[in-house]
CSV table of N, CA and C in Angstrom, one decimal:
chain,number,residue,atom,x,y,z
A,1,MET,N,137.7,183.1,-98.2
A,1,MET,CA,138.5,181.9,-98.1
A,1,MET,C,137.6,180.7,-98.6
A,2,SER,N,138.2,179.9,-99.4
A,2,SER,CA,137.4,178.8,-100.0
A,2,SER,C,137.1,177.7,-98.9
A,3,LYS,N,136.1,176.9,-99.1
A,3,LYS,CA,135.8,175.8,-98.2
A,3,LYS,C,137.0,174.9,-98.0
A,4,THR,N,137.7,174.6,-99.0
A,4,THR,CA,138.9,173.7,-98.9
A,4,THR,C,139.9,174.3,-98.0
A,5,ASN,N,140.2,175.6,-98.3
A,5,ASN,CA,141.2,176.3,-97.5
A,5,ASN,C,140.8,176.4,-96.0
A,6,LEU,N,139.5,176.6,-95.7
A,6,LEU,CA,139.1,176.6,-94.3
A,6,LEU,C,139.3,175.2,-93.7
A,7,GLN,N,139.0,174.2,-94.4
A,7,GLN,CA,139.2,172.8,-93.8
A,7,GLN,C,140.6,172.6,-93.6
A,8,LEU,N,141.5,173.0,-94.5
A,8,LEU,CA,142.9,172.8,-94.3
A,8,LEU,C,143.4,173.6,-93.1
A,9,LEU,N,142.9,174.8,-93.0
A,9,LEU,CA,143.3,175.7,-91.9
A,9,LEU,C,142.9,175.1,-90.6
A,10,LYS,N,141.8,174.5,-90.5
A,10,LYS,CA,141.3,173.9,-89.2
A,10,LYS,C,142.2,172.7,-88.9
A,11,SER,N,142.8,172.1,-89.8
A,11,SER,CA,143.6,170.9,-89.5
A,11,SER,C,145.0,171.3,-89.1
A,12,LEU,N,145.4,172.5,-89.2
A,12,LEU,CA,146.7,173.0,-88.7
A,12,LEU,C,146.7,173.2,-87.2
A,13,ALA,N,147.9,173.2,-86.7
A,13,ALA,CA,148.1,173.5,-85.2
A,13,ALA,C,147.8,175.0,-85.1
A,14,ASP,N,147.5,175.4,-83.8
A,14,ASP,CA,147.1,176.8,-83.5
A,14,ASP,C,148.2,177.8,-84.0
A,15,GLU,N,149.5,177.4,-83.8
A,15,GLU,CA,150.6,178.3,-84.2
A,15,GLU,C,150.6,178.5,-85.7
A,16,GLU,N,150.4,177.4,-86.4
A,16,GLU,CA,150.4,177.4,-87.8
A,16,GLU,C,149.2,178.2,-88.4
A,17,GLN,N,148.1,178.1,-87.7
A,17,GLN,CA,146.9,178.8,-88.1
A,17,GLN,C,147.2,180.3,-88.0
A,18,GLU,N,147.8,180.7,-86.9
A,18,GLU,CA,148.1,182.1,-86.6
A,18,GLU,C,149.1,182.6,-87.6
A,19,LEU,N,150.1,181.9,-87.9
A,19,LEU,CA,151.1,182.3,-88.9
A,19,LEU,C,150.4,182.5,-90.3
A,20,TYR,N,149.6,181.5,-90.7
A,20,TYR,CA,148.9,181.6,-92.0
A,20,TYR,C,148.0,182.9,-92.0
A,21,LEU,N,147.3,183.1,-91.0
A,21,LEU,CA,146.4,184.2,-90.9
A,21,LEU,C,147.2,185.5,-90.9
A,22,ASN,N,148.3,185.6,-90.2
A,22,ASN,CA,149.1,186.8,-90.2
A,22,ASN,C,149.7,187.1,-91.6
A,23,VAL,N,150.0,186.0,-92.4
A,23,VAL,CA,150.5,186.2,-93.7
A,23,VAL,C,149.4,186.7,-94.6
A,24,CYS,N,148.2,186.2,-94.5
A,24,CYS,CA,147.1,186.7,-95.2
A,24,CYS,C,146.8,188.1,-94.9
A,25,ARG,N,146.8,188.5,-93.6
A,25,ARG,CA,146.5,189.9,-93.2
A,25,ARG,C,147.6,190.8,-93.8
A,26,ALA,N,148.8,190.4,-93.8
A,26,ALA,CA,149.9,191.2,-94.3
A,26,ALA,C,149.7,191.4,-95.8
A,27,ARG,N,149.3,190.4,-96.5
A,27,ARG,CA,149.1,190.5,-98.0
A,27,ARG,C,147.9,191.5,-98.2
A,28,ILE,N,146.9,191.4,-97.5
A,28,ILE,CA,145.7,192.3,-97.7
A,28,ILE,C,146.1,193.7,-97.3
A,29,ARG,N,146.9,193.9,-96.3
A,29,ARG,CA,147.4,195.2,-95.9
A,29,ARG,C,148.2,195.8,-97.0
A,30,GLN,N,149.1,195.0,-97.6
A,30,GLN,CA,149.9,195.4,-98.7
A,30,GLN,C,149.1,195.8,-99.9
A,31,LEU,N,148.1,195.0,-100.2
A,31,LEU,CA,147.3,195.3,-101.4
A,31,LEU,C,146.5,196.6,-101.2
A,32,ASN,N,146.0,196.8,-99.9
A,32,ASN,CA,145.3,198.1,-99.6
A,32,ASN,C,146.2,199.3,-99.7
A,33,GLU,N,147.5,199.1,-99.3
A,33,GLU,CA,148.4,200.2,-99.4
A,33,GLU,C,148.7,200.6,-100.9
A,34,VAL,N,148.7,199.6,-101.8
A,34,VAL,CA,148.9,199.8,-103.2
A,34,VAL,C,147.7,200.5,-103.7
A,35,LYS,N,146.5,200.1,-103.3
A,35,LYS,CA,145.3,200.8,-103.8
A,35,LYS,C,145.3,202.3,-103.3
A,36,VAL,N,145.6,202.5,-102.1
A,36,VAL,CA,145.6,203.9,-101.6
A,36,VAL,C,146.6,204.7,-102.4
A,37,ASN,N,147.8,204.2,-102.6
A,37,ASN,CA,148.8,204.9,-103.4
A,37,ASN,C,148.3,205.2,-104.8
A,38,LEU,N,147.7,204.2,-105.4
A,38,LEU,CA,147.1,204.4,-106.8
A,38,LEU,C,146.1,205.5,-106.8
A,39,TYR,N,145.1,205.5,-105.8
A,39,TYR,CA,144.1,206.5,-105.8
A,39,TYR,C,144.6,207.8,-105.4
A,40,THR,N,145.7,207.9,-104.6
A,40,THR,CA,146.3,209.2,-104.3
A,40,THR,C,146.9,209.8,-105.6
A,41,HIS,N,147.6,209.0,-106.4
A,41,HIS,CA,148.2,209.5,-107.6
A,41,HIS,C,147.1,209.9,-108.6
A,42,ILE,N,146.1,209.1,-108.7
A,42,ILE,CA,145.0,209.5,-109.6
A,42,ILE,C,144.4,210.8,-109.2
A,43,TYR,N,144.2,211.0,-107.9
A,43,TYR,CA,143.6,212.2,-107.3
A,43,TYR,C,144.5,213.4,-107.6
A,44,HIS,N,145.8,213.3,-107.4
A,44,HIS,CA,146.8,214.3,-107.7
A,44,HIS,C,146.8,214.7,-109.2
A,45,TYR,N,146.7,213.7,-110.1
A,45,TYR,CA,146.7,214.0,-111.5
A,45,TYR,C,145.4,214.7,-111.8
A,46,TYR,N,144.3,214.4,-111.2
A,46,TYR,CA,143.0,215.0,-111.4
A,46,TYR,C,143.1,216.5,-111.0
A,47,ILE,N,143.7,216.8,-109.9
A,47,ILE,CA,143.9,218.2,-109.4
A,47,ILE,C,144.7,219.0,-110.4
A,48,ILE,N,145.8,218.4,-110.9
A,48,ILE,CA,146.7,219.0,-111.8
A,48,ILE,C,146.0,219.3,-113.1
A,49,ILE,N,145.3,218.4,-113.6
A,49,ILE,CA,144.5,218.6,-114.9
A,49,ILE,C,143.5,219.7,-114.7
A,50,THR,N,142.8,219.6,-113.5
A,50,THR,CA,141.8,220.6,-113.3
A,50,THR,C,142.4,222.0,-113.2
A,51,ILE,N,143.5,222.2,-112.6
A,51,ILE,CA,144.2,223.5,-112.5
A,51,ILE,C,144.6,224.0,-113.9
A,52,PHE,N,145.1,223.1,-114.7
A,52,PHE,CA,145.5,223.5,-116.0
A,52,PHE,C,144.3,223.9,-116.9
A,53,MET,N,143.2,223.4,-116.6
A,53,MET,CA,142.0,223.7,-117.4
A,53,MET,C,141.3,225.0,-117.0
A,54,LEU,N,141.7,225.5,-115.9
A,54,LEU,CA,141.1,226.8,-115.4
A,54,LEU,C,141.6,228.0,-116.2
């Protein structure tokens, strides 16, 4: 988080801070799920290619 964002976050009420952080966490969680799905697909394609090369 940038210094400006941290300063703005500190100026918010506690409930607003919690809401903002929950949104950030949800976004990070969603990005991680996308990464896991991508790596899973890559791994499956790797296995398929390896099997066909045998």
